[in-house]
Tab-separated table of C-alpha atoms in Angstrom:
chain	number	residue	atom	x	y	z
A	1	MET	CA	113.759	44.464	122.596
A	2	HIS	CA	111.069	46.963	121.434
A	3	HIS	CA	112.438	49.096	124.128
A	4	LEU	CA	115.913	49.764	122.539
A	5	ILE	CA	114.273	50.537	119.174
A	6	LYS	CA	112.804	53.470	120.602
A	7	PRO	CA	115.804	55.368	121.675
A	8	LEU	CA	117.658	54.414	118.811
A	9	SER	CA	114.988	55.853	116.637
A	10	ALA	CA	114.856	59.154	118.343
A	11	ALA	CA	118.808	59.529	118.419
A	12	LEU	CA	118.817	58.865	114.410
A	13	LEU	CA	116.149	61.229	114.260
A	14	VAL	CA	118.187	63.822	116.114
A	15	ALA	CA	121.131	63.484	114.260
A	16	PHE	CA	119.450	63.476	110.846
A	17	ALA	CA	117.625	66.739	111.674
A	18	ALA	CA	120.765	68.542	112.446
A	19	THR	CA	122.556	67.422	109.233
A	20	ALA	CA	119.288	68.253	107.127
A	21	ALA	CA	118.720	71.544	108.695
A	22	PRO	CA	120.634	73.671	106.519
A	23	TYR	CA	119.108	72.061	103.482
A	24	ALA	CA	115.777	72.499	104.734
A	25	LEU	CA	115.853	76.241	104.823
A	26	ALA	CA	116.632	76.533	101.268
A	27	ALA	CA	113.552	76.951	99.197
A	28	GLY	CA	114.916	75.469	96.120
A	29	PRO	CA	116.296	76.746	92.884
A	30	ASP	CA	115.014	80.241	91.226
A	31	LEU	CA	111.912	80.352	89.429
A	32	LYS	CA	112.771	81.269	85.575
A	33	ILE	CA	110.143	83.155	83.436
A	34	ALA	CA	111.357	84.323	79.798
A	35	LEU	CA	109.535	87.192	78.703
A	36	ILE	CA	109.930	87.934	74.901
A	37	ALA	CA	108.812	91.258	73.294
A	38	GLY	CA	109.575	93.329	70.238
A	39	LYS	CA	111.661	95.943	72.067
A	40	THR	CA	113.559	97.086	68.891
A	41	GLY	CA	111.237	98.004	65.632
A	42	ALA	CA	107.977	99.060	64.805
A	43	LEU	CA	106.229	97.851	67.969
A	44	GLU	CA	108.916	98.920	70.533
A	45	ALA	CA	106.237	101.354	72.328
A	46	TYR	CA	104.201	98.045	73.080
A	47	ALA	CA	106.792	96.091	74.113
A	48	LYS	CA	107.900	98.353	76.831
A	49	GLU	CA	104.845	98.979	78.245
A	50	THR	CA	104.271	95.184	78.296
A	51	GLU	CA	107.728	94.575	80.100
A	52	THR	CA	106.887	97.345	82.559
A	53	GLY	CA	103.339	95.904	83.461
A	54	PHE	CA	104.849	92.546	83.679
A	55	MET	CA	107.213	93.779	86.124
A	56	LEU	CA	104.853	95.984	88.160
A	57	GLY	CA	102.436	93.061	88.386
A	58	LEU	CA	104.735	90.642	90.011
A	59	GLU	CA	106.078	93.024	92.136
A	60	TYR	CA	102.308	93.733	93.531
A	61	LEU	CA	101.144	89.846	93.667
A	62	THR	CA	104.418	89.021	95.592
A	63	GLY	CA	104.242	92.056	97.880
A	64	GLY	CA	107.620	93.223	96.519
A	65	LYS	CA	109.473	90.156	97.436
A	66	MET	CA	109.625	88.673	93.888
A	67	GLU	CA	109.430	85.267	95.013
A	68	ILE	CA	106.725	82.358	94.979
A	69	ASN	CA	106.652	80.119	97.817
A	70	GLY	CA	110.036	81.183	98.955
A	71	ARG	CA	111.513	80.677	95.437
A	72	LYS	CA	112.808	83.830	93.903
A	73	LEU	CA	111.378	84.826	90.556
A	74	LYS	CA	114.217	85.376	87.757
A	75	VAL	CA	112.593	87.155	84.644
A	76	ILE	CA	114.925	86.769	81.251
A	77	VAL	CA	113.631	89.519	78.888
A	78	LYS	CA	114.615	88.839	75.075
A	79	ASP	CA	114.022	91.377	72.025
A	80	ASP	CA	112.673	89.315	69.062
A	81	GLN	CA	112.502	92.661	67.404
A	82	SER	CA	109.169	91.661	66.111
A	83	LYS	CA	110.952	89.273	63.287
A	84	PRO	CA	109.485	85.579	63.412
A	85	ASP	CA	112.517	83.593	63.015
A	86	LEU	CA	114.245	85.368	65.907
A	87	GLY	CA	111.169	84.764	67.911
A	88	ARG	CA	111.132	81.307	67.412
A	89	THR	CA	114.826	80.927	68.207
A	90	LEU	CA	114.681	82.833	71.249
A	91	LEU	CA	111.967	81.037	72.810
A	92	ALA	CA	113.797	77.482	72.138
A	93	GLU	CA	116.803	79.079	73.811
A	94	ALA	CA	114.421	80.093	76.726
A	95	TYR	CA	113.341	76.698	77.085
A	96	GLY	CA	116.203	74.488	75.959
A	97	ASP	CA	119.421	76.683	77.515
A	98	ASP	CA	117.919	78.811	80.178
A	99	LYS	CA	115.489	76.090	81.514
A	100	VAL	CA	112.790	78.434	82.233
A	101	GLU	CA	109.324	77.118	83.853
A	102	ILE	CA	107.115	79.185	81.557
A	103	ALA	CA	107.385	82.047	78.784
A	104	VAL	CA	105.579	84.979	78.090
A	105	GLY	CA	105.471	86.957	74.588
A	106	THR	CA	105.296	88.548	72.253
A	107	SER	CA	104.350	91.943	70.571
A	108	SER	CA	103.793	91.058	67.093
A	109	SER	CA	101.513	88.304	65.859
A	110	GLY	CA	103.829	87.211	63.105
A	111	SER	CA	106.573	86.350	65.833
A	112	ALA	CA	104.023	84.987	68.256
A	113	LEU	CA	102.768	82.532	65.367
A	114	ALA	CA	106.056	81.528	64.625
A	115	MET	CA	106.607	80.768	68.556
A	116	LEU	CA	103.760	78.424	68.876
A	117	PRO	CA	105.391	75.336	67.649
A	118	VAL	CA	108.414	75.739	69.823
A	119	ALA	CA	106.249	75.410	72.990
A	120	LYS	CA	104.840	72.382	71.683
A	121	GLU	CA	108.132	70.614	71.113
A	122	TYR	CA	109.375	71.443	74.220
A	123	LYS	CA	106.258	70.647	76.398
A	124	LYS	CA	106.177	74.179	77.776
A	125	VAL	CA	103.466	76.837	78.604
A	126	LEU	CA	103.999	80.023	76.690
A	127	ILE	CA	101.225	82.881	77.293
A	128	VAL	CA	100.844	85.244	74.601
A	129	GLU	CA	100.737	88.744	75.381
A	130	PRO	CA	99.856	91.378	73.671
A	131	ALA	CA	99.577	89.706	70.268
A	132	VAL	CA	96.159	89.442	69.008
A	133	ALA	CA	95.856	87.393	65.696
A	134	ASP	CA	92.886	84.956	66.025
A	135	ALA	CA	94.709	82.159	64.664
A	136	ILE	CA	96.931	82.070	67.696
A	137	THR	CA	93.920	80.598	69.690
A	138	GLY	CA	92.643	79.347	66.388
A	139	ASP	CA	93.884	77.177	63.777
A	140	LYS	CA	97.676	77.333	64.877
A	141	TRP	CA	96.874	76.363	68.688
A	142	ASN	CA	98.418	73.884	70.627
A	143	LYS	CA	97.405	72.695	74.084
A	144	TYR	CA	100.459	74.563	75.757
A	145	ILE	CA	99.578	78.161	74.600
A	146	PHE	CA	97.494	80.589	76.884
A	147	ARG	CA	96.545	84.086	75.916
A	148	THR	CA	95.975	87.357	78.464
A	149	ALA	CA	95.672	89.353	75.432
A	150	ARG	CA	92.259	90.011	73.796
A	151	ASN	CA	92.170	88.393	70.067
A	152	SER	CA	91.007	90.522	66.954
A	153	MET	CA	87.485	88.791	67.331
A	154	GLN	CA	87.067	90.199	71.043
A	155	ASP	CA	87.776	93.706	69.643
A	156	ALA	CA	85.582	93.110	66.703
A	157	LEU	CA	82.489	91.884	68.881
A	158	ALA	CA	83.028	94.800	71.471
A	159	ALA	CA	82.395	97.286	68.298
A	160	ALA	CA	79.809	95.277	66.933
A	161	THR	CA	77.887	95.690	69.931
A	162	THR	CA	77.949	99.509	69.712
A	163	LEU	CA	76.115	99.172	66.032
A	164	LYS	CA	72.553	98.346	65.928
A	165	GLY	CA	72.044	99.193	62.166
A	166	GLY	CA	73.178	101.155	59.233
A	167	SER	CA	76.199	101.232	57.355
A	168	VAL	CA	79.774	100.005	57.962
A	169	ALA	CA	82.964	100.786	56.232
A	170	PHE	CA	86.561	99.694	57.119
A	171	LEU	CA	90.059	101.279	56.709
A	172	ALA	CA	92.586	98.744	57.666
A	173	GLN	CA	96.556	97.977	57.359
A	174	ASP	CA	97.361	95.672	54.688
A	175	TYR	CA	98.574	92.946	56.804
A	176	ALA	CA	97.783	90.027	58.855
A	177	PHE	CA	96.348	92.502	61.936
A	178	GLY	CA	94.448	94.745	59.576
A	179	ARG	CA	92.912	91.672	57.308
A	180	ASP	CA	92.315	89.872	60.247
A	181	GLY	CA	90.601	92.993	62.164
A	182	VAL	CA	88.127	93.349	59.399
A	183	LYS	CA	87.386	89.837	59.003
A	184	ALA	CA	86.636	89.514	62.434
A	185	GLY	CA	84.471	92.865	62.188
A	186	LYS	CA	82.126	91.208	59.516
A	187	GLU	CA	81.536	88.185	61.264
A	188	ALA	CA	80.937	90.076	64.503
A	189	LEU	CA	78.214	92.170	63.003
A	190	ALA	CA	76.623	88.770	62.310
A	191	ALA	CA	77.223	87.123	65.800
A	192	THR	CA	75.672	89.917	67.674
A	193	GLY	CA	73.129	90.392	65.533
A	194	SER	CA	73.559	93.734	64.128
A	195	LYS	CA	71.712	94.824	61.456
A	196	ALA	CA	74.574	96.856	59.913
A	197	THR	CA	75.603	96.052	56.413
A	198	VAL	CA	79.317	96.148	55.403
A	199	VAL	CA	79.531	98.502	52.250
A	200	HIS	CA	83.153	98.598	51.494
A	201	GLU	CA	86.701	97.531	52.640
A	202	GLU	CA	90.051	99.762	52.135
A	203	TYR	CA	93.328	98.223	52.746
A	204	ALA	CA	96.197	100.673	53.000
A	205	PRO	CA	99.984	100.110	53.270
A	206	ALA	CA	100.950	99.581	56.761
A	207	ALA	CA	103.364	102.592	56.780
A	208	ALA	CA	100.813	104.922	55.093
A	209	THR	CA	100.824	108.483	55.724
A	210	ASP	CA	98.684	109.628	52.989
A	211	PHE	CA	95.079	108.492	53.104
A	212	THR	CA	93.475	110.968	50.746
A	213	ALA	CA	92.504	108.437	47.945
A	214	PRO	CA	91.308	105.393	50.136
A	215	THR	CA	89.225	107.923	52.020
A	216	GLN	CA	87.556	109.439	49.083
A	217	ARG	CA	86.510	105.895	48.027
A	218	LEU	CA	85.319	104.998	51.489
A	219	PHE	CA	83.198	108.278	51.498
A	220	ASP	CA	81.721	107.653	47.974
A	221	ALA	CA	80.854	104.285	49.204
A	222	LEU	CA	79.125	105.056	51.952
A	223	LYS	CA	77.538	108.412	51.480
A	224	ASP	CA	74.035	107.638	49.913
A	225	LYS	CA	73.535	104.186	52.127
A	226	PRO	CA	71.206	104.112	55.051
A	227	GLN	CA	72.020	105.677	58.231
A	228	PRO	CA	74.127	105.539	60.399
A	229	ARG	CA	77.041	105.362	58.519
A	230	VAL	CA	80.006	104.409	60.182
A	231	LEU	CA	83.869	104.033	59.083
A	232	GLY	CA	85.719	101.828	61.661
A	233	ILE	CA	89.273	102.246	61.387
A	234	VAL	CA	91.790	99.073	61.980
A	235	TRP	CA	95.115	100.525	62.751
A	236	ALA	CA	98.094	99.813	65.214
A	237	GLY	CA	100.565	102.267	65.596
A	238	PRO	CA	100.274	106.096	64.403
A	239	ASN	CA	96.577	106.595	63.745
A	240	PRO	CA	95.453	107.968	60.188
A	241	MET	CA	91.903	109.304	62.253
A	242	ASN	CA	93.073	112.757	62.395
A	243	LYS	CA	93.966	112.934	58.485
A	244	ILE	CA	90.375	111.278	57.785
A	245	ALA	CA	88.885	113.713	59.939
A	246	ASP	CA	90.424	116.593	58.463
A	247	MET	CA	88.579	115.355	55.405
A	248	LYS	CA	85.349	116.053	56.642
A	249	PRO	CA	83.034	112.732	56.984
A	250	GLU	CA	80.474	114.466	58.639
A	251	ARG	CA	79.525	116.424	55.244
A	252	PHE	CA	78.376	112.871	54.229
A	253	GLY	CA	76.928	112.031	57.913
A	254	ILE	CA	79.584	109.684	58.213
A	255	SER	CA	81.030	109.043	61.897
A	256	LEU	CA	84.247	107.599	62.759
A	257	ALA	CA	84.770	104.459	65.060
A	258	PRO	CA	88.424	104.078	65.659
A	259	GLY	CA	89.477	101.332	67.810
A	260	GLY	CA	91.071	102.107	70.998
A	261	ASN	CA	94.886	102.803	70.855
A	262	ILE	CA	97.758	103.732	72.880
A	263	LEU	CA	97.587	107.123	75.044
A	264	PRO	CA	100.117	109.082	72.835
A	265	VAL	CA	97.958	108.141	69.928
A	266	MET	CA	94.702	108.943	71.534
A	267	LYS	CA	96.314	112.360	72.823
A	268	THR	CA	95.588	113.683	69.309
A	269	TRP	CA	92.133	112.816	69.045
A	270	LYS	CA	91.226	116.188	71.000
A	271	ASN	CA	89.551	117.862	68.262
A	272	TYR	CA	87.030	114.903	67.826
A	273	ALA	CA	85.442	114.999	71.109
A	274	GLY	CA	82.241	112.963	70.897
A	275	THR	CA	83.597	110.561	68.769
A	276	GLU	CA	82.938	107.105	70.311
A	277	GLY	CA	84.609	103.569	69.864
A	278	THR	CA	85.732	100.434	71.822
A	279	ILE	CA	88.831	99.849	73.726
A	280	TYR	CA	90.227	96.872	75.825
A	281	TYR	CA	92.019	99.019	78.740
A	282	TYR	CA	91.644	102.404	79.555
A	283	TYR	CA	93.267	103.612	83.021
A	284	ALA	CA	90.352	105.043	84.643
A	285	PHE	CA	87.608	102.739	83.581
A	286	PRO	CA	88.361	99.981	86.020
A	287	LYS	CA	87.334	100.091	89.544
A	288	ASN	CA	89.357	97.583	91.520
A	289	LYS	CA	92.277	97.625	94.009
A	290	MET	CA	94.748	95.994	91.580
A	291	ASN	CA	94.140	98.722	88.748
A	292	ASP	CA	93.880	101.617	91.740
A	293	TRP	CA	97.788	100.572	92.850
A	294	LEU	CA	98.754	100.309	88.996
A	295	VAL	CA	97.495	103.575	88.474
A	296	ALA	CA	98.990	105.345	91.495
A	297	GLU	CA	102.375	103.510	91.209
A	298	HIS	CA	102.764	104.072	87.378
A	299	THR	CA	101.833	107.503	87.676
A	300	LYS	CA	104.264	108.036	90.775
A	301	ARG	CA	106.971	106.451	88.596
A	302	PHE	CA	106.731	107.473	85.234
A	303	LYS	CA	104.609	110.813	85.451
A	304	ALA	CA	101.892	109.060	83.298
A	305	PRO	CA	98.891	106.353	83.715
A	306	PRO	CA	99.548	103.145	82.444
A	307	ASP	CA	98.491	102.086	78.871
A	308	MET	CA	96.909	99.235	77.324
A	309	PHE	CA	99.758	97.468	77.137
A	310	THR	CA	100.901	98.130	80.600
A	311	ALA	CA	97.805	96.527	81.756
A	312	GLY	CA	98.396	93.532	79.572
A	313	GLY	CA	101.893	92.683	80.868
A	314	PHE	CA	100.665	93.067	84.324
A	315	ALA	CA	97.574	90.476	83.463
A	316	ALA	CA	100.096	88.269	81.784
A	317	ALA	CA	102.171	88.460	85.267
A	318	SER	CA	98.700	87.435	87.302
A	319	ALA	CA	98.557	84.531	85.200
A	320	VAL	CA	102.027	83.411	85.732
A	321	PHE	CA	102.019	83.860	89.420
A	322	ASN	CA	98.797	81.969	89.932
A	323	ALA	CA	99.813	79.153	87.460
A	324	LEU	CA	103.373	78.793	89.314
A	325	SER	CA	101.601	79.044	92.777
A	326	LYS	CA	99.688	75.800	91.657
A	327	VAL	CA	102.407	74.151	90.032
A	328	PRO	CA	106.016	75.200	91.389
A	329	SER	CA	107.514	72.440	89.357
A	330	GLY	CA	106.875	73.996	85.795
A	331	ASN	CA	105.883	70.748	84.549
A	332	GLY	CA	104.240	71.804	81.303
A	333	ASP	CA	101.218	69.082	81.272
A	334	GLN	CA	100.656	69.684	85.095
A	335	LEU	CA	100.708	73.647	84.588
A	336	VAL	CA	98.221	72.936	81.461
A	337	ALA	CA	95.883	71.079	83.730
A	338	ALA	CA	96.019	73.651	86.252
A	339	MET	CA	95.487	76.796	83.959
A	340	GLU	CA	92.405	75.369	81.591
A	341	GLY	CA	89.251	77.130	83.521
A	342	MET	CA	91.723	79.249	85.660
A	343	SER	CA	90.416	82.533	86.950
A	344	PHE	CA	92.968	85.065	87.984
A	345	GLU	CA	92.598	89.063	88.989
A	346	THR	CA	94.163	91.731	86.341
A	347	PRO	CA	93.830	95.471	86.335
A	348	LYS	CA	90.529	95.044	84.302
A	349	GLY	CA	88.761	92.688	86.881
A	350	PRO	CA	88.688	88.850	86.776
A	351	MET	CA	89.696	87.231	83.717
A	352	SER	CA	89.446	83.056	83.012
A	353	PHE	CA	91.189	81.065	80.511
A	354	ARG	CA	88.488	79.085	78.332
A	355	LYS	CA	89.265	75.362	78.634
A	356	GLU	CA	88.797	74.860	74.880
A	357	ASP	CA	91.126	77.058	73.539
A	358	HIS	CA	92.680	78.849	76.447
A	359	GLN	CA	91.791	82.364	75.381
A	360	ALA	CA	91.289	84.885	78.397
A	361	LEU	CA	87.686	85.984	78.415
A	362	GLN	CA	87.339	89.527	79.702
A	363	SER	CA	85.530	92.871	79.610
A	364	MET	CA	85.633	95.565	76.986
A	365	TYR	CA	84.957	99.144	77.149
A	366	HIS	CA	82.842	101.659	75.002
A	367	PHE	CA	84.144	104.983	74.977
A	368	ARG	CA	83.568	108.498	74.129
A	369	ILE	CA	86.152	111.316	73.489
A	370	LYS	CA	85.786	114.050	76.213
A	371	LYS	CA	84.706	117.298	75.428
A	372	ASP	CA	86.312	118.743	78.754
A	373	GLN	CA	89.811	117.089	79.150
A	374	LYS	CA	90.910	118.425	82.346
A	375	ASN	CA	94.591	117.441	81.745
A	376	GLU	CA	96.835	115.613	79.285
A	377	TRP	CA	95.803	112.301	79.743
A	378	ASP	CA	91.814	112.731	80.669
A	379	LEU	CA	91.006	111.721	77.477
A	380	LEU	CA	88.089	109.284	77.722
A	381	GLU	CA	84.751	108.940	79.283
A	382	LEU	CA	83.029	105.490	79.763
A	383	VAL	CA	79.784	104.666	77.980
A	384	ARG	CA	79.638	101.281	79.253
A	385	GLU	CA	81.542	98.299	80.318
A	386	ILE	CA	80.858	95.207	77.863
A	387	PRO	CA	81.175	92.214	80.036
A	388	ALA	CA	82.661	89.022	78.473
A	389	ALA	CA	79.044	87.538	78.432
A	390	GLU	CA	77.799	89.958	76.117
A	391	LEU	CA	80.743	88.734	73.367
A	392	PRO	CA	80.044	85.773	71.924
A	393	LEU	CA	83.328	84.238	71.005
A	394	PRO	CA	83.587	81.284	68.671
A	395	VAL	CA	85.851	78.374	69.396
A	396	ARG	CA	88.056	77.797	66.192
A	397	ASN	CA	90.714	75.539	67.077
A	398	LYS	CA	88.910	72.308	66.169
A	399	ARG	CA	90.502	70.930	69.458
């Protein structure tokens, strides 16, 4: 009896294989990714860089094929105009109507904070890039939120490692980013064991162009305090550093400490050679294969080196690529499990998502403005790379 079964099974298998072959070649539907950015509005320059970096990152990681495990990648870009209500609506549309596997965004911290509950509602992963508000991985966090961007506290800790004592005052924008930055700055000085004392804080309107009065108050507060006297500037967009420098802080022995900014802003700092600060990324600092490719390709295509948020977009693409390679289904809970503690390569070197709050741990850079600038974009020299291990980042999400 048994000898009849074998040929029959074999024949059935052949017949089945013949019918199945065309379907076996199809690798499955497109993998859909939403990228939400403030492409119109105040943060337009940041959004453009994020999108460019994200697309370059996917191109590099897929060897130009734009696919993972044979499935085509489809990136759906949405403009939230940096408006929280619109950000929330667009993310719900991406998860619900577009059926994306994973989402990335956005430029504004206000909009990003509005998006967090939507990820939880749909049980889908949201990678936050480049918004920096501490609350995103703090009290407003949920388990579907991961962040490749640095947060305000990482910025502040990096700056604090450069101050060993003396007196500090802050000028910041009078909205969430500025107030978050100063709060983080004060905590960071304590956390790094710096003996520096904060003597004054000034908050100016986000769109201010005249800094005479607040700067005078800052100078008055600092001028008789113990040396070194440092004026920290926490500002997004066009920076007040030039206007403050024009008021000659050196008369009072005050040095400026700007946070790093986008290249078009830092290009205007040429007259302040020797001024030091800290930054998330500057194209000439990291030495690795991925960054070499990014700098070469970006310069070839756009006639300028990549910027801070270009590198951020690339880092987010690397997180997406690694996550979807591990969990092709895009299932939110499985992605969370795979991404907690996940390390991935970026133009800054390796990053890893901390298990507790999904914040990407990463290096920062201490820079000095160059005296001899060889070309339009030869702006900064590296004082030193500050490794993630030196940045004692508190966990704030009460998980």
